[in-house]
Coordinates of C-alpha atoms in Angstrom, one line a residue:
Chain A
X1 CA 13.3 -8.1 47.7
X2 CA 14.1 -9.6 44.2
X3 CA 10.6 -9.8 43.6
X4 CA 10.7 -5.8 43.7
X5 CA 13.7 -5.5 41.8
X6 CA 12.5 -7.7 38.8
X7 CA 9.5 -5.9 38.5
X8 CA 11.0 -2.5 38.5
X9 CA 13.6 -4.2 36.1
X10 CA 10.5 -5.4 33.9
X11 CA 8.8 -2.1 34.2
X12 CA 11.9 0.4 33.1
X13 CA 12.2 -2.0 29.8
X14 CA 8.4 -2.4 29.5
X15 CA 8.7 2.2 29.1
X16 CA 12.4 1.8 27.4
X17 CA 10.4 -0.6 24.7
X18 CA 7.1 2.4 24.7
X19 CA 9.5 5.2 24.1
X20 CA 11.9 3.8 21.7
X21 CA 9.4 4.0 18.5
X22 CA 8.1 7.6 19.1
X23 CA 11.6 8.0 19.2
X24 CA 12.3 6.5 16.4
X25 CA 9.8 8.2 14.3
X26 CA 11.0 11.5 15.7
X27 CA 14.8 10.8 14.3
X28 CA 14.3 9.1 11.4
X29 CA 13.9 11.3 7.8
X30 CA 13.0 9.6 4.7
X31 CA 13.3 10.7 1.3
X32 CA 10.9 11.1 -1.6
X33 CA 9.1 8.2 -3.2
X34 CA 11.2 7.9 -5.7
X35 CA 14.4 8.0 -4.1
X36 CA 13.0 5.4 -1.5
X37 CA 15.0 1.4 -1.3
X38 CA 12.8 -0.9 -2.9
X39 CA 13.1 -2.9 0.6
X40 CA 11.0 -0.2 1.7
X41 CA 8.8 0.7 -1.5
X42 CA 7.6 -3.0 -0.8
X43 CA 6.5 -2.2 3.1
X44 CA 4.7 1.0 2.6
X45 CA 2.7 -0.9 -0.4
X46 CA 2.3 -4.4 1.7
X47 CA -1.1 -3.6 2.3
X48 CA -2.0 -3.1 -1.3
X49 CA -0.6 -6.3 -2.5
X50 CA -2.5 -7.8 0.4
X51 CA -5.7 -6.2 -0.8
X52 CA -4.8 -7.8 -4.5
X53 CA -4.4 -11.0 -3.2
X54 CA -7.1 -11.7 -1.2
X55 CA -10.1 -10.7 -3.7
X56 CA -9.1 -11.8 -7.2
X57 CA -12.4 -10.7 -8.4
X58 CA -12.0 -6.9 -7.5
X59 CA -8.7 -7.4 -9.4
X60 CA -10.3 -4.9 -12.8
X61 CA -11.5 -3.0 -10.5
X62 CA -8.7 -1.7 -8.6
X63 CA -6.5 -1.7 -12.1
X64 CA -9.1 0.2 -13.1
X65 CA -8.9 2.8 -10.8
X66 CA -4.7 2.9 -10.5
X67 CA -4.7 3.4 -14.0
X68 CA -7.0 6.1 -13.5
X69 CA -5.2 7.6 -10.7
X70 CA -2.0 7.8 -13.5
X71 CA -4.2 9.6 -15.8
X72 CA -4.8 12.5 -13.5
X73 CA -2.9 15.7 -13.6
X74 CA -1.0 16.7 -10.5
X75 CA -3.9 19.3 -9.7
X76 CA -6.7 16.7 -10.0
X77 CA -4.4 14.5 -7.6
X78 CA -4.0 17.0 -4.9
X79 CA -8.0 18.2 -5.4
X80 CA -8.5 13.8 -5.2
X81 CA -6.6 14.1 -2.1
X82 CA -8.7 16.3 -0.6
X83 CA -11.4 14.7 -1.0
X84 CA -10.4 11.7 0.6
X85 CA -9.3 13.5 3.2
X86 CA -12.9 15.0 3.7
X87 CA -14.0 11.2 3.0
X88 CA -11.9 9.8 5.3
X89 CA -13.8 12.1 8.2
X90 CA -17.1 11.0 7.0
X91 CA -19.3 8.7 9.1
X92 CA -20.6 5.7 6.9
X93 CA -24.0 7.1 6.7
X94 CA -22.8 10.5 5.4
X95 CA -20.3 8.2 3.2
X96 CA -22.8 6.0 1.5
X97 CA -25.1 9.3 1.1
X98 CA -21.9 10.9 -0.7
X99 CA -21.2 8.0 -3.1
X100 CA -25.3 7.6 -3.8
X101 CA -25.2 11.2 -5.0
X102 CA -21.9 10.8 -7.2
X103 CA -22.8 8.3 -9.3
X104 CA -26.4 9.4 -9.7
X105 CA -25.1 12.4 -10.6
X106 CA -21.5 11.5 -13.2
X107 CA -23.9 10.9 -16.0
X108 CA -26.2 13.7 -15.3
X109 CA -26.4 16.8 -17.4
X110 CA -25.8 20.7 -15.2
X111 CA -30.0 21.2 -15.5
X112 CA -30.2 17.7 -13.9
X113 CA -27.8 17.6 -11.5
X114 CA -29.4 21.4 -9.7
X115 CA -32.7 19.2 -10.4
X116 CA -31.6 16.3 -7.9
X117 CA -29.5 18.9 -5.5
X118 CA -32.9 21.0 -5.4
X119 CA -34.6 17.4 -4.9
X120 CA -32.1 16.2 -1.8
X121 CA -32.4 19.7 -0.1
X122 CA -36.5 19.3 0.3
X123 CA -36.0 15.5 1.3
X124 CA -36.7 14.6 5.1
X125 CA -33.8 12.6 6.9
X126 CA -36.1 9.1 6.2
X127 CA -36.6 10.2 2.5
X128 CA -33.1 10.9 2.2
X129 CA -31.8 7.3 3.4
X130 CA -34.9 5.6 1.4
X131 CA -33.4 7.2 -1.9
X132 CA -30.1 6.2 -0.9
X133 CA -30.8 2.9 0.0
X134 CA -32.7 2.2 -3.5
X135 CA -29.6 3.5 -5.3
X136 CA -26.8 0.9 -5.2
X137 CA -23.6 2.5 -6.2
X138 CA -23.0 0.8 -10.1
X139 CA -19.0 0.8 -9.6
X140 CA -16.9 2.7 -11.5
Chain B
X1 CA 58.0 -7.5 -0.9
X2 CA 54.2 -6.7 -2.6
X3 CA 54.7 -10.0 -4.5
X4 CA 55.8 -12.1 -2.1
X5 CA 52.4 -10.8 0.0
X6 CA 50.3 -11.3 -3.3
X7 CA 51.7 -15.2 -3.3
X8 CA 51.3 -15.5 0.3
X9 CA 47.8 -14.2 0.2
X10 CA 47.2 -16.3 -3.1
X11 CA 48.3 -19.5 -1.2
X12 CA 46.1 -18.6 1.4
X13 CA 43.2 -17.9 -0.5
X14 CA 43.7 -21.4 -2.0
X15 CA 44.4 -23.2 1.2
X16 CA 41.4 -21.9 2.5
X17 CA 39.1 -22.7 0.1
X18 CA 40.7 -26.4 -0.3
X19 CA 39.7 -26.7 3.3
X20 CA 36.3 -25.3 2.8
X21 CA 35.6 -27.6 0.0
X22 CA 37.1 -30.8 2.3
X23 CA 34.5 -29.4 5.0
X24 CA 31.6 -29.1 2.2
X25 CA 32.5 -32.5 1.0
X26 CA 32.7 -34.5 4.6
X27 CA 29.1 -32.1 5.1
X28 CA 27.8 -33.4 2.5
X29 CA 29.1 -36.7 2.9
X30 CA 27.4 -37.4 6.3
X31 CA 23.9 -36.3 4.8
X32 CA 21.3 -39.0 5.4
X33 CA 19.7 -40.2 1.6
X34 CA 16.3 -38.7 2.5
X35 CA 17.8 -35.1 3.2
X36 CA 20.0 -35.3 -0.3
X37 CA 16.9 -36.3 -2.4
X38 CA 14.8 -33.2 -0.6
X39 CA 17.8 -30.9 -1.5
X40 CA 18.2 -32.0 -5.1
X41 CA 13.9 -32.1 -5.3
X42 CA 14.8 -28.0 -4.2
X43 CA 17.6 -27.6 -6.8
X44 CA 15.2 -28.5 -9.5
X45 CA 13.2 -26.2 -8.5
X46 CA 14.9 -23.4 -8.4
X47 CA 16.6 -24.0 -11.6
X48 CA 13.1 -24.7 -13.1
X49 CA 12.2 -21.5 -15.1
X50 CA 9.8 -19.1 -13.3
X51 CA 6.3 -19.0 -15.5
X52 CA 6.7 -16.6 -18.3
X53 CA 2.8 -16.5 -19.4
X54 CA 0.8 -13.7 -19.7
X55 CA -0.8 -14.4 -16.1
X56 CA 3.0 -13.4 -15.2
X57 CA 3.1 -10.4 -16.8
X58 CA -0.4 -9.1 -15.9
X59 CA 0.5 -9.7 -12.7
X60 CA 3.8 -7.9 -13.1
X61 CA 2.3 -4.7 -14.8
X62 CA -0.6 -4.5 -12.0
X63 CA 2.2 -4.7 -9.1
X64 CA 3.3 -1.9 -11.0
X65 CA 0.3 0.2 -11.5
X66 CA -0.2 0.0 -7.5
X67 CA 3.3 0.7 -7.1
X68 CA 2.7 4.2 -9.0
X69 CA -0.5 4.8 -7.1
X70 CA 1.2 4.6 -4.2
X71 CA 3.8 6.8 -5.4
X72 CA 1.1 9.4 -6.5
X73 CA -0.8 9.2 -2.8
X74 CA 3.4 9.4 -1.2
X75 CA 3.7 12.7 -3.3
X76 CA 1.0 14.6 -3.1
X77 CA 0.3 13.2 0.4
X78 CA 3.7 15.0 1.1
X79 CA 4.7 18.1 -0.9
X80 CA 8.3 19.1 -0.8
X81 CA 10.6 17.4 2.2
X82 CA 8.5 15.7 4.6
X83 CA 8.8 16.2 8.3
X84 CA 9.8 13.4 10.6
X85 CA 5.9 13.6 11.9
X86 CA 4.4 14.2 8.7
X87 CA 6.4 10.9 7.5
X88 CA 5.6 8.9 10.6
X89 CA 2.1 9.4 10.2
X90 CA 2.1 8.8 6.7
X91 CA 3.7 5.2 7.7
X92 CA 1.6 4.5 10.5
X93 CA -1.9 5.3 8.3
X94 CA -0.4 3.1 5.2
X95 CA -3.5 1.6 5.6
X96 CA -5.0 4.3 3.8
X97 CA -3.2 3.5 0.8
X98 CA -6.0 0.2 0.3
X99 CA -8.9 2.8 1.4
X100 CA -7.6 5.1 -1.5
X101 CA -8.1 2.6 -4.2
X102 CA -11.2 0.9 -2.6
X103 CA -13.3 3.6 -4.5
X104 CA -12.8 5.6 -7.5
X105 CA -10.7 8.8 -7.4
X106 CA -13.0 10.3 -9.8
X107 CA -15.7 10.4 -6.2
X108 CA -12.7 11.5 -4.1
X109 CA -11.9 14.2 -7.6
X110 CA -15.7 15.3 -7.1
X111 CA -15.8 15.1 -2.9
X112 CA -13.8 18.4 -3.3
X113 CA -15.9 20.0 -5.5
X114 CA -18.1 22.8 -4.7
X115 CA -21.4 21.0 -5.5
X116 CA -20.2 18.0 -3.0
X117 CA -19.3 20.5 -0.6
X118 CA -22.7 21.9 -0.3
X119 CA -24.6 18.5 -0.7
X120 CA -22.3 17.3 2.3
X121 CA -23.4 19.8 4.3
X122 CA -26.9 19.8 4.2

């Protein structure tokens, strides 16, 4: 009989525990970045420092690209978040196809870059991950 | 009758902390020699000034730099007031802040191009 009762006990909390984030996330509001605490500035960017501080040699790199991130207008940011939205639904083949084609083509001039797109289109599957494959992305 | 609560109240305030500082002083009194050398090892520390070199400032002015970064993805992640969903999923997927930066925004700046588009779809 207590057996019974402590497992119904256990499993009301086990759903009270469940339910009380969702609704937690359905009550709670927060502001705008800037008007966040810095208590909480500091948890939504833990992952970042993280990242920092477990690959000092990718250190340029990623100043490299948040300083390039400030450069951008607020259009190019929103296009840039778009793209990593479409990025983000990417499967890594399609992904490393993507960024094989970009930096082939930043340097390229208009009459080359239709030149390679013509090129990719009449490329079989095979040829298409051979060509990737012999391209290894130069960084940034 | 203000005053004579203002005197009451400062001979309380001065009781109290003559008592405290009795309670401090037998604390500190009954303190074993090993635990008062790790404490005053810890005081010197502290009071030790933090490194002021230029490692310390490149540090300080990267923090920074990912703090905007995140700012940027926050805002444009989120235009106008966000919605308790749109908010909770943005907290939840904070992961993608590191996936942002782990490639350059000038691929993600091209991935929505017209050019990428069709590429990606062929």
């Amino acid at each position: 009989m207590h057996h019974v009762r402590w497992t119904s006990l256990s499993l009301s909390l086990l759903l009270v525990l469940a339910v009380l984030p969702a609704m937690a996330s359905q009550s709670v509001t927060y502001p705008a970045w800037d008007a966040l605490s810095p208590a909480q500035r500091d948890l939504l960017i833990a992952p970042l420092k993280e990242h920092w501080n477990s690959d000092p040699t990718a250190r340029p790199r990623l100043m490299q690209r948040a300083q390039r991130w400030q450069r951008m207008t607020p259009e190019e940011r929103a296009r840039a978040h778009r793209g990593f939205d479409r990025w983000q639904n990417m499967d890594p083949g399609k992904r490393e196809a993507m960024r094989a084609l970009f930096h082939a083509m930043r340097d390229m001039t208009p009459a080359q870059r239709t030149a390679l797109q013509q090129q990719w289109r009449a490329m079989t599957s095979a040829q298409r991950q051979a060509w990737v494959q012999a391209r290894t992305p130069s960084g940034d | 009758m203000n005053d004579q609560q203002n005197q009451h109240g400062a001979v309380g305030d001065e009781e109290f902390d003559r008592a405290l500082r009795a309670i401090h002083a037998d604390a500190v009194s009954n303190l074993s020699a090993r635990t008062r050398a790790q404490l005053q090892q810890r005081l010197r520390s502290a009071a030790r000034p933090a490194p002021t070199h230029r490692h310390g400032w490149q540090m300080a002015s990267a923090l920074i730099a990912l703090v905007l970064v995140a700012g940027a993805y926050w805002r444009t992640s989120m235009p106008g007031a966000p919605s308790p969903a749109a908010v909770a999923t943005a907290s939840a997927d904070n992961g993608d802040l590191v996936a942002v930066i782990d490639e350059t925004p000038d691929l993600y700046l091209w991935l929505d191009s017209d050019e990428a588009t069709r590429l990606a779809s062929e």
